[in-house]
PDB file of C-alpha atoms in Angstrom:
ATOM      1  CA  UNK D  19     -11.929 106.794 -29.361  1.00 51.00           C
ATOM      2  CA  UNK D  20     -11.248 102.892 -28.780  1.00 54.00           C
ATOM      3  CA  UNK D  21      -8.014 101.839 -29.667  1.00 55.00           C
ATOM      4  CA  UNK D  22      -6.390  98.901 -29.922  1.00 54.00           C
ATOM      5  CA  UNK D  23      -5.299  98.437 -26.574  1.00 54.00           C
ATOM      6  CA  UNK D  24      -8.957  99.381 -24.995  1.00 55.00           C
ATOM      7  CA  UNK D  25     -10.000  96.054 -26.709  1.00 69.00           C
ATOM      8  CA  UNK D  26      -9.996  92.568 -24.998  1.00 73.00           C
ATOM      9  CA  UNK D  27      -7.478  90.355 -26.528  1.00 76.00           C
ATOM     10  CA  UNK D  28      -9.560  87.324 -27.876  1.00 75.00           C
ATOM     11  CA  UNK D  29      -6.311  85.320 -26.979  1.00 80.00           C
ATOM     12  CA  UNK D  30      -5.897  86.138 -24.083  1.00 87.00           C
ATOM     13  CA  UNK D  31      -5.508  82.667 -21.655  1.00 88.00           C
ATOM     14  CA  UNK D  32      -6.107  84.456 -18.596  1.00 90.00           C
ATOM     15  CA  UNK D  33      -8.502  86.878 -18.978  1.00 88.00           C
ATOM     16  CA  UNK D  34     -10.856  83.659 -20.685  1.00 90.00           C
ATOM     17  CA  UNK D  35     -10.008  81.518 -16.980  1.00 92.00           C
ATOM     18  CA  UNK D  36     -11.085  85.002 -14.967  1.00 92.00           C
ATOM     19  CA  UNK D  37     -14.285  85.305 -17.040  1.00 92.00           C
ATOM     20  CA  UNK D  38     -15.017  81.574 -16.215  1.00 95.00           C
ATOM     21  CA  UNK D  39     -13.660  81.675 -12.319  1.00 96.00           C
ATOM     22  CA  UNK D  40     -16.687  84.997 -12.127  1.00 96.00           C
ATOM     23  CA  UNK D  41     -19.154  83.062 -13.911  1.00 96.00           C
ATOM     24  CA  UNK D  42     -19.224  79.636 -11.157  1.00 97.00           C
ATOM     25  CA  UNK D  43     -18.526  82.289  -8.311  1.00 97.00           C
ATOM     26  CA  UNK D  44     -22.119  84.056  -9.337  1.00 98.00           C
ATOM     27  CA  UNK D  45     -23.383  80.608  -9.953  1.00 97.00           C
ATOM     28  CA  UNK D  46     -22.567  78.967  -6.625  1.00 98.00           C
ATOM     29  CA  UNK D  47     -23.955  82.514  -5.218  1.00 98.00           C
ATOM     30  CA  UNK D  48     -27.112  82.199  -6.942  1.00 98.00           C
ATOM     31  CA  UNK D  49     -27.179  78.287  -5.997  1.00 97.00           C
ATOM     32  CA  UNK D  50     -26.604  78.949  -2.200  1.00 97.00           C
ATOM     33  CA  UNK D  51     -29.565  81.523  -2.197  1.00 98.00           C
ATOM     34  CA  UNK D  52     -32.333  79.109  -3.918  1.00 98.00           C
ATOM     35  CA  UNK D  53     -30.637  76.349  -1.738  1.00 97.00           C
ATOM     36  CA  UNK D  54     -31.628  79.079   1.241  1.00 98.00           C
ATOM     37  CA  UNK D  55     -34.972  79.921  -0.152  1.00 98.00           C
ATOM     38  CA  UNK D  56     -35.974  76.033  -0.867  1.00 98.00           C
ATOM     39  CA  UNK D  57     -34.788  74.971   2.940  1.00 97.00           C
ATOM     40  CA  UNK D  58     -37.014  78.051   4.505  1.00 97.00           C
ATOM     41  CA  UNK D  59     -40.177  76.777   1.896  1.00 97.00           C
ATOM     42  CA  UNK D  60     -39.336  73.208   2.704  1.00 97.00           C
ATOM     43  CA  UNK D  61     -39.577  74.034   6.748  1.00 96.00           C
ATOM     44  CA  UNK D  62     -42.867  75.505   6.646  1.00 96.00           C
ATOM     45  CA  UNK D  63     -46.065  73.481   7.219  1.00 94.00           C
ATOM     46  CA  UNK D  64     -47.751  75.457   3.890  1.00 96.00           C
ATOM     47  CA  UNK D  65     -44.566  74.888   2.122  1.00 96.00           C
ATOM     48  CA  UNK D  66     -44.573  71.620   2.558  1.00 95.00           C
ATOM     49  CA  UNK D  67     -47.770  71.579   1.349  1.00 94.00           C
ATOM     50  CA  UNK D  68     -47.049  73.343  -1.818  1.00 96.00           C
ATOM     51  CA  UNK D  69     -44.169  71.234  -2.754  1.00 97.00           C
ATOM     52  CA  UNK D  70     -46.884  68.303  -1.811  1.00 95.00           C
ATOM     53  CA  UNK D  71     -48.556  69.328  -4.368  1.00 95.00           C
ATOM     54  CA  UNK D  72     -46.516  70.716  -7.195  1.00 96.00           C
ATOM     55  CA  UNK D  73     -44.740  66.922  -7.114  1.00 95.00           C
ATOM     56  CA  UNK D  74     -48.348  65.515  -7.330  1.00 93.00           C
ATOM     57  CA  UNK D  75     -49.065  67.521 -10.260  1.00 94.00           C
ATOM     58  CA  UNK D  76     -45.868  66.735 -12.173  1.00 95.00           C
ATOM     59  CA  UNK D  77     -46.637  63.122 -11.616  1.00 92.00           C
ATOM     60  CA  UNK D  78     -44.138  62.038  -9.229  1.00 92.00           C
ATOM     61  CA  UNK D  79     -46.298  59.926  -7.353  1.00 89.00           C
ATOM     62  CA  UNK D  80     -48.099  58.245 -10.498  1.00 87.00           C
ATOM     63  CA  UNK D  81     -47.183  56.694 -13.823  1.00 87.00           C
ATOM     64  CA  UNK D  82     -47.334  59.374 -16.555  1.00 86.00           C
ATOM     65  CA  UNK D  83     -48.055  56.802 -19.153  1.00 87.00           C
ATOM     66  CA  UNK D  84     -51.517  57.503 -21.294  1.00 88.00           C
ATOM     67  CA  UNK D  85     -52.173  53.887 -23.157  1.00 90.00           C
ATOM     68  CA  UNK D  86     -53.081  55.060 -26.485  1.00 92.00           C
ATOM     69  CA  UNK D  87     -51.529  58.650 -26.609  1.00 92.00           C
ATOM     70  CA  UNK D  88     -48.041  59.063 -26.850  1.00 94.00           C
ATOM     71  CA  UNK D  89     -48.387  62.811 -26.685  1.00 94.00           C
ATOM     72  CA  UNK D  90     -49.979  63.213 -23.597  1.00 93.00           C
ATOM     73  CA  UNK D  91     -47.666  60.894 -22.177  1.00 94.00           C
ATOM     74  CA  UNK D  92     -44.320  63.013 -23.575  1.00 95.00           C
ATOM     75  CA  UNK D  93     -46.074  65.425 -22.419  1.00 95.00           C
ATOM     76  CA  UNK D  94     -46.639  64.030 -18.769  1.00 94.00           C
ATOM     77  CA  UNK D  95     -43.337  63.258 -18.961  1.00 95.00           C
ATOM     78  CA  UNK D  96     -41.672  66.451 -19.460  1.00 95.00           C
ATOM     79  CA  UNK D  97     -43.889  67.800 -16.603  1.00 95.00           C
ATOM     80  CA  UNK D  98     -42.451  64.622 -14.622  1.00 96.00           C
ATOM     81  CA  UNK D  99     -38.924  65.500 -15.567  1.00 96.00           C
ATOM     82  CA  UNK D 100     -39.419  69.146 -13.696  1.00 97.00           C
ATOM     83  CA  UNK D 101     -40.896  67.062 -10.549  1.00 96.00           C
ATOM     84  CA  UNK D 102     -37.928  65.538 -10.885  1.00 97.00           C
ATOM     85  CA  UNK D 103     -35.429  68.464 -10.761  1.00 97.00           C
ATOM     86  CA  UNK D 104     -37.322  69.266  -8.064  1.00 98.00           C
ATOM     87  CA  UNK D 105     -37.587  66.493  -5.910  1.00 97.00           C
ATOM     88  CA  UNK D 106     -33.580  66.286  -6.214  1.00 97.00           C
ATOM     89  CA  UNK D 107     -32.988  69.916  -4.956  1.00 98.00           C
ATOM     90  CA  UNK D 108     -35.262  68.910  -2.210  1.00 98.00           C
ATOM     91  CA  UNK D 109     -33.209  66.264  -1.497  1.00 97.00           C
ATOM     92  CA  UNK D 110     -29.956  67.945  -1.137  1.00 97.00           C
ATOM     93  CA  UNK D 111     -31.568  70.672   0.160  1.00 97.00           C
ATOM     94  CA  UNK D 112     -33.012  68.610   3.386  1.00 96.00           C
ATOM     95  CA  UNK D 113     -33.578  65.224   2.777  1.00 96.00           C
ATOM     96  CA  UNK D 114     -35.010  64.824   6.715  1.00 96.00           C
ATOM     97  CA  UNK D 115     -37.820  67.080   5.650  1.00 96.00           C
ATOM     98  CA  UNK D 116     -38.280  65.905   1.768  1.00 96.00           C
ATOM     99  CA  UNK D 117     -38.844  62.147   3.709  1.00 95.00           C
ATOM    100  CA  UNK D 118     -41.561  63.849   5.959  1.00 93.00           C
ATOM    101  CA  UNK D 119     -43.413  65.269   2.486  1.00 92.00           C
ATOM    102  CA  UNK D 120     -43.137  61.483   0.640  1.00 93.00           C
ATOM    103  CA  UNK D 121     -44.292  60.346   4.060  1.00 92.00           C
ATOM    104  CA  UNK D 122     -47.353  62.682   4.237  1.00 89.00           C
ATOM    105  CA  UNK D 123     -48.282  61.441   0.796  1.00 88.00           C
ATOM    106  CA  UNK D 124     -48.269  58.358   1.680  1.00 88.00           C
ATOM    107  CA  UNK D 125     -50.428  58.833   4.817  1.00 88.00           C
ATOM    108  CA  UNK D 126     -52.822  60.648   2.914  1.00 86.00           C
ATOM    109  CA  UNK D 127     -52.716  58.047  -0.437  1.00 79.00           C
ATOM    110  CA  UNK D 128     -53.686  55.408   1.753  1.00 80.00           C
ATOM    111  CA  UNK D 129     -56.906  57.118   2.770  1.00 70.00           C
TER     112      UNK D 129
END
């Protein structure tokens, strides 16, 4: 049987700041370990390749505008807006090896 005191108090101040002082401890946890996982993709050779190429495909390295068709470009530009995300987590992941990537692309663009 539940009785009242086996029930959270709703009004309860400190019990509310423990539930959100839990909740940004698993989030920085969860950060850290795709922070971890990006850095070990991002220090690969194929990783690098992969990223390469997931930012080419979200249009990072090209206008997403389509003249005549605004919904292919929204849509190009919600693709772009992941490359985006992306391209920042690279950065503060390892922004040493995000400039070797751009740098690749732009050895290989010139071609």
């Amino acid at each position: 049987m539940i009785t009242a005191m086996d029930k959270e108090n709703p009004y309860d101040l400190r019990a509310e700041l423990r539930r959100e002082k839990q909740k940004k401890a698993e989030d920085d946890r969860k950060r850290a370990e795709f922070e971890l996982a990006l850095g070990a993709v991002m220090a690969s050779a194929d990783g690098q390749k992969v990223l390469r190429e997931i930012l080419r495909r979200t249009h990072i390295f090209a206008i997403s505008l389509m003249a005549g068709n605004s919904d292919i470009t929204a849509f190009r530009e919600g693709e772009r807006n992941v490359g985006l995300s992306l391209l920042g987590d690279m950065n503060a992941v390892s922004p040493e090896k995000l400039g070797a990537i751009m740098y690749e692309e732009i050895k290989e663009h010139k071609k």
